[in-house]
Amino acid sequence: MQTVLPIAYFPPISWFKALLDRAVIERHENYVKQTLRNRCQIATANGTLRLSVPVVKAEKTTDVLIASHDNWQQKQWNAIATAYGESAFFDYYADDLKPFFTADSCKNLFEHNVSIIQKLLELLDIDDVTLRFTDSFIGENYTAIIKAEADASGTVTQFPPYYQVFRSKTGFLPDLSILDLLFNLGPEAACYLLKQ
């Protein structure tokens, strides 16, 4: 069975792993608010922080526009810099990612997210994955679960812990945005994903 993923904003690690396993991104769905389509989670000294892109809702996900109020781009970049500024690889990747947090980076949420995912694949040095999209609406019963997946026994399987800046304070925080893996593991992030 083909794995189908909704589009995602700085996707969680489980989403990215499914993408590497040749998943297809749903292009024809109706927009679902308050989901990873416009949200991601990062690790901070106080636990997880949800970052949300303000949107002008439309019926189809591909038609959703990014709202330009509240200086959200600068606020999000500041939150990311505060959360990961001390990580081993923040400075290494910051210049490549900061353009996604400028006022005119993109007006359409779907296109913005596709650009982000393409850049992340480049930064992870994964060049054998081509983004593929559905030709028509597949349905809402996605075979890839966005958070940790439940196995047949009903227990939750998670990726193994890796180094996180605030782990000694917060404990390991699983399945955050791929940004967490990238800033903490750097070039080893791709190996981590491919081993799972």
Coordinates of C-alpha atoms in Angstrom, one line a residue:
M1 CA 0.0 0.0 0.0
Q2 CA 1.3 3.5 -0.9
T3 CA 2.0 5.8 2.0
V4 CA 0.3 9.1 1.6
L5 CA 1.3 12.2 3.6
P6 CA -0.3 15.5 4.1
I7 CA 1.9 18.5 3.3
A8 CA 3.8 19.7 6.4
Y9 CA 5.5 22.8 7.7
F10 CA 9.0 21.8 8.9
P11 CA 7.7 18.2 9.2
P12 CA 8.2 16.0 12.2
I13 CA 10.9 13.3 12.1
S14 CA 8.3 10.5 11.5
W15 CA 6.9 12.4 8.5
F16 CA 10.3 12.8 7.0
K17 CA 11.2 9.2 7.5
A18 CA 8.0 8.2 5.7
L19 CA 9.0 10.5 2.9
L20 CA 12.4 8.8 2.6
D21 CA 10.5 5.5 2.4
R22 CA 9.0 6.8 -0.9
A23 CA 5.7 8.3 0.4
V24 CA 3.6 10.5 -1.8
I25 CA 2.3 13.9 -0.7
E26 CA -1.4 14.6 -0.9
R27 CA -2.0 17.6 -3.2
H28 CA -5.8 17.5 -3.5
E29 CA -7.1 17.4 0.0
N30 CA -9.4 19.9 1.7
Y31 CA -7.4 22.1 4.2
V32 CA -7.5 20.8 7.8
K33 CA -6.8 23.6 10.3
Q34 CA -4.6 23.2 13.4
T35 CA -2.5 20.5 11.9
L36 CA 1.1 20.0 10.8
R37 CA 0.1 21.7 7.5
N38 CA 0.9 25.0 9.1
R39 CA 2.5 23.9 12.5
C40 CA 5.6 22.4 13.8
Q41 CA 7.1 21.7 17.2
I42 CA 10.6 22.5 18.4
A43 CA 12.5 21.8 21.7
T44 CA 13.1 24.7 24.1
A45 CA 14.5 24.9 27.6
N46 CA 10.8 24.7 28.8
G47 CA 9.8 21.8 26.7
T48 CA 8.1 21.8 23.3
L49 CA 7.1 25.0 21.6
R50 CA 4.5 25.0 18.7
L51 CA 5.2 27.3 15.9
S52 CA 2.2 28.2 13.7
V53 CA 2.0 29.9 10.3
P54 CA -1.0 32.3 10.2
V55 CA -3.1 31.5 7.2
V56 CA -6.0 32.8 5.2
K57 CA -8.1 29.6 5.1
A58 CA -9.3 28.2 1.8
E59 CA -11.1 25.0 0.9
K60 CA -8.3 23.3 -0.8
T61 CA -4.9 22.9 0.9
T62 CA -3.1 24.1 -2.3
D63 CA -5.1 27.4 -2.2
V64 CA -4.3 28.4 1.4
L65 CA -2.5 31.7 1.6
I66 CA 0.0 32.8 4.3
A67 CA -1.3 35.8 6.3
S68 CA 1.2 38.6 6.7
H69 CA 0.2 39.9 10.2
D70 CA 1.9 39.8 13.6
N71 CA 5.5 39.7 12.2
W72 CA 5.3 36.0 12.7
Q73 CA 8.3 35.2 10.5
Q74 CA 10.7 37.2 12.8
K75 CA 9.1 35.8 15.9
Q76 CA 9.5 32.3 14.7
W77 CA 13.1 32.8 13.6
N78 CA 13.9 34.3 17.0
A79 CA 12.3 31.3 18.7
I80 CA 14.3 28.9 16.6
A81 CA 17.5 30.8 17.2
T82 CA 16.9 30.9 20.9
A83 CA 16.1 27.2 21.0
Y84 CA 18.9 26.0 18.8
G85 CA 21.5 28.7 18.9
E86 CA 23.7 26.6 21.2
S87 CA 23.2 23.4 19.2
A88 CA 26.3 22.0 17.4
F89 CA 25.0 22.8 13.9
F90 CA 22.7 25.8 14.1
D91 CA 25.3 28.2 12.7
Y92 CA 26.1 25.7 9.9
Y93 CA 22.5 25.7 8.6
A94 CA 21.1 29.0 9.7
D95 CA 21.9 31.0 6.6
D96 CA 20.1 28.3 4.4
L97 CA 17.0 28.3 6.5
K98 CA 16.6 32.0 7.5
P99 CA 15.2 33.0 4.1
F100 CA 12.0 31.0 4.9
F101 CA 11.3 33.5 7.6
T102 CA 11.2 36.6 5.5
A103 CA 8.1 38.5 4.7
D104 CA 8.2 37.8 1.0
S105 CA 9.5 34.2 1.2
C106 CA 6.2 32.8 -0.1
K107 CA 2.5 33.7 -0.2
N108 CA 1.0 30.2 -0.7
L109 CA 1.4 27.7 2.2
F110 CA 1.6 24.6 0.1
E111 CA 4.3 26.0 -2.1
H112 CA 6.1 27.4 0.9
N113 CA 6.1 23.9 2.5
V114 CA 7.3 22.2 -0.7
S115 CA 10.2 24.7 -0.9
I116 CA 11.1 24.0 2.7
I117 CA 11.0 20.2 2.2
Q118 CA 13.2 20.5 -0.9
K119 CA 15.7 22.6 1.0
L120 CA 15.7 20.2 3.9
L121 CA 16.5 17.3 1.5
E122 CA 19.4 19.3 0.1
L123 CA 20.7 20.1 3.6
L124 CA 20.4 16.5 4.6
D125 CA 22.4 15.6 1.4
I126 CA 19.6 13.2 0.3
D127 CA 19.5 13.5 -3.4
D128 CA 17.8 10.2 -4.3
V129 CA 14.3 11.3 -3.1
T130 CA 12.1 13.1 -5.6
L131 CA 9.0 14.7 -4.2
R132 CA 5.9 13.0 -5.6
F133 CA 2.4 14.2 -5.3
T134 CA -1.0 12.6 -5.7
D135 CA -2.8 13.0 -9.0
S136 CA -6.2 13.0 -7.3
F137 CA -7.6 13.0 -3.8
I138 CA -6.6 9.7 -2.0
G139 CA -8.5 10.2 1.2
E140 CA -8.0 11.1 4.8
N141 CA -7.0 7.6 5.9
Y142 CA -3.3 8.3 5.7
T143 CA -1.1 5.2 6.2
A144 CA 1.7 7.2 7.7
I145 CA 0.9 8.4 11.2
I146 CA 2.3 11.8 12.0
K147 CA 3.3 11.2 15.6
A148 CA 4.9 8.0 16.9
E149 CA 3.3 5.0 15.2
A150 CA 1.5 2.3 17.2
D151 CA 2.5 -1.2 16.4
A152 CA 0.2 -4.3 16.3
S153 CA 0.3 -4.7 20.1
G154 CA -0.9 -1.1 20.5
T155 CA 2.4 0.1 22.1
V156 CA 4.0 3.2 20.8
T157 CA 7.2 2.9 18.8
Q158 CA 9.5 5.8 18.8
F159 CA 12.8 6.6 17.2
P160 CA 15.8 6.1 19.4
P161 CA 16.9 9.1 21.5
Y162 CA 19.6 11.4 20.1
Y163 CA 21.4 14.4 21.6
Q164 CA 19.2 17.4 22.3
V165 CA 20.4 20.7 23.7
F166 CA 18.0 20.7 26.6
R167 CA 17.7 17.0 27.2
S168 CA 19.2 17.2 30.7
K169 CA 16.4 19.6 31.7
T170 CA 13.4 18.3 29.7
G171 CA 14.2 14.7 29.0
F172 CA 14.2 13.5 25.4
L173 CA 11.4 15.0 23.4
P174 CA 10.5 12.6 20.6
D175 CA 9.3 13.3 17.0
L176 CA 9.8 17.0 16.9
S177 CA 10.4 19.0 13.7
I178 CA 13.1 17.8 11.5
L179 CA 14.9 21.0 12.5
D180 CA 15.6 19.5 15.9
L181 CA 17.4 16.5 14.3
L182 CA 19.2 18.7 11.8
F183 CA 20.5 21.3 14.3
N184 CA 21.6 18.6 16.8
L185 CA 23.0 15.9 14.5
G186 CA 24.1 17.9 11.5
P187 CA 25.4 15.7 8.7
E188 CA 24.6 12.6 10.8
A189 CA 20.8 13.4 10.6
A190 CA 20.4 11.6 7.3
C191 CA 22.2 8.5 8.6
Y192 CA 19.9 8.5 11.7
L193 CA 16.8 8.7 9.5
L194 CA 18.0 6.0 7.1
K195 CA 18.8 3.5 9.9
Q196 CA 15.3 3.6 11.3

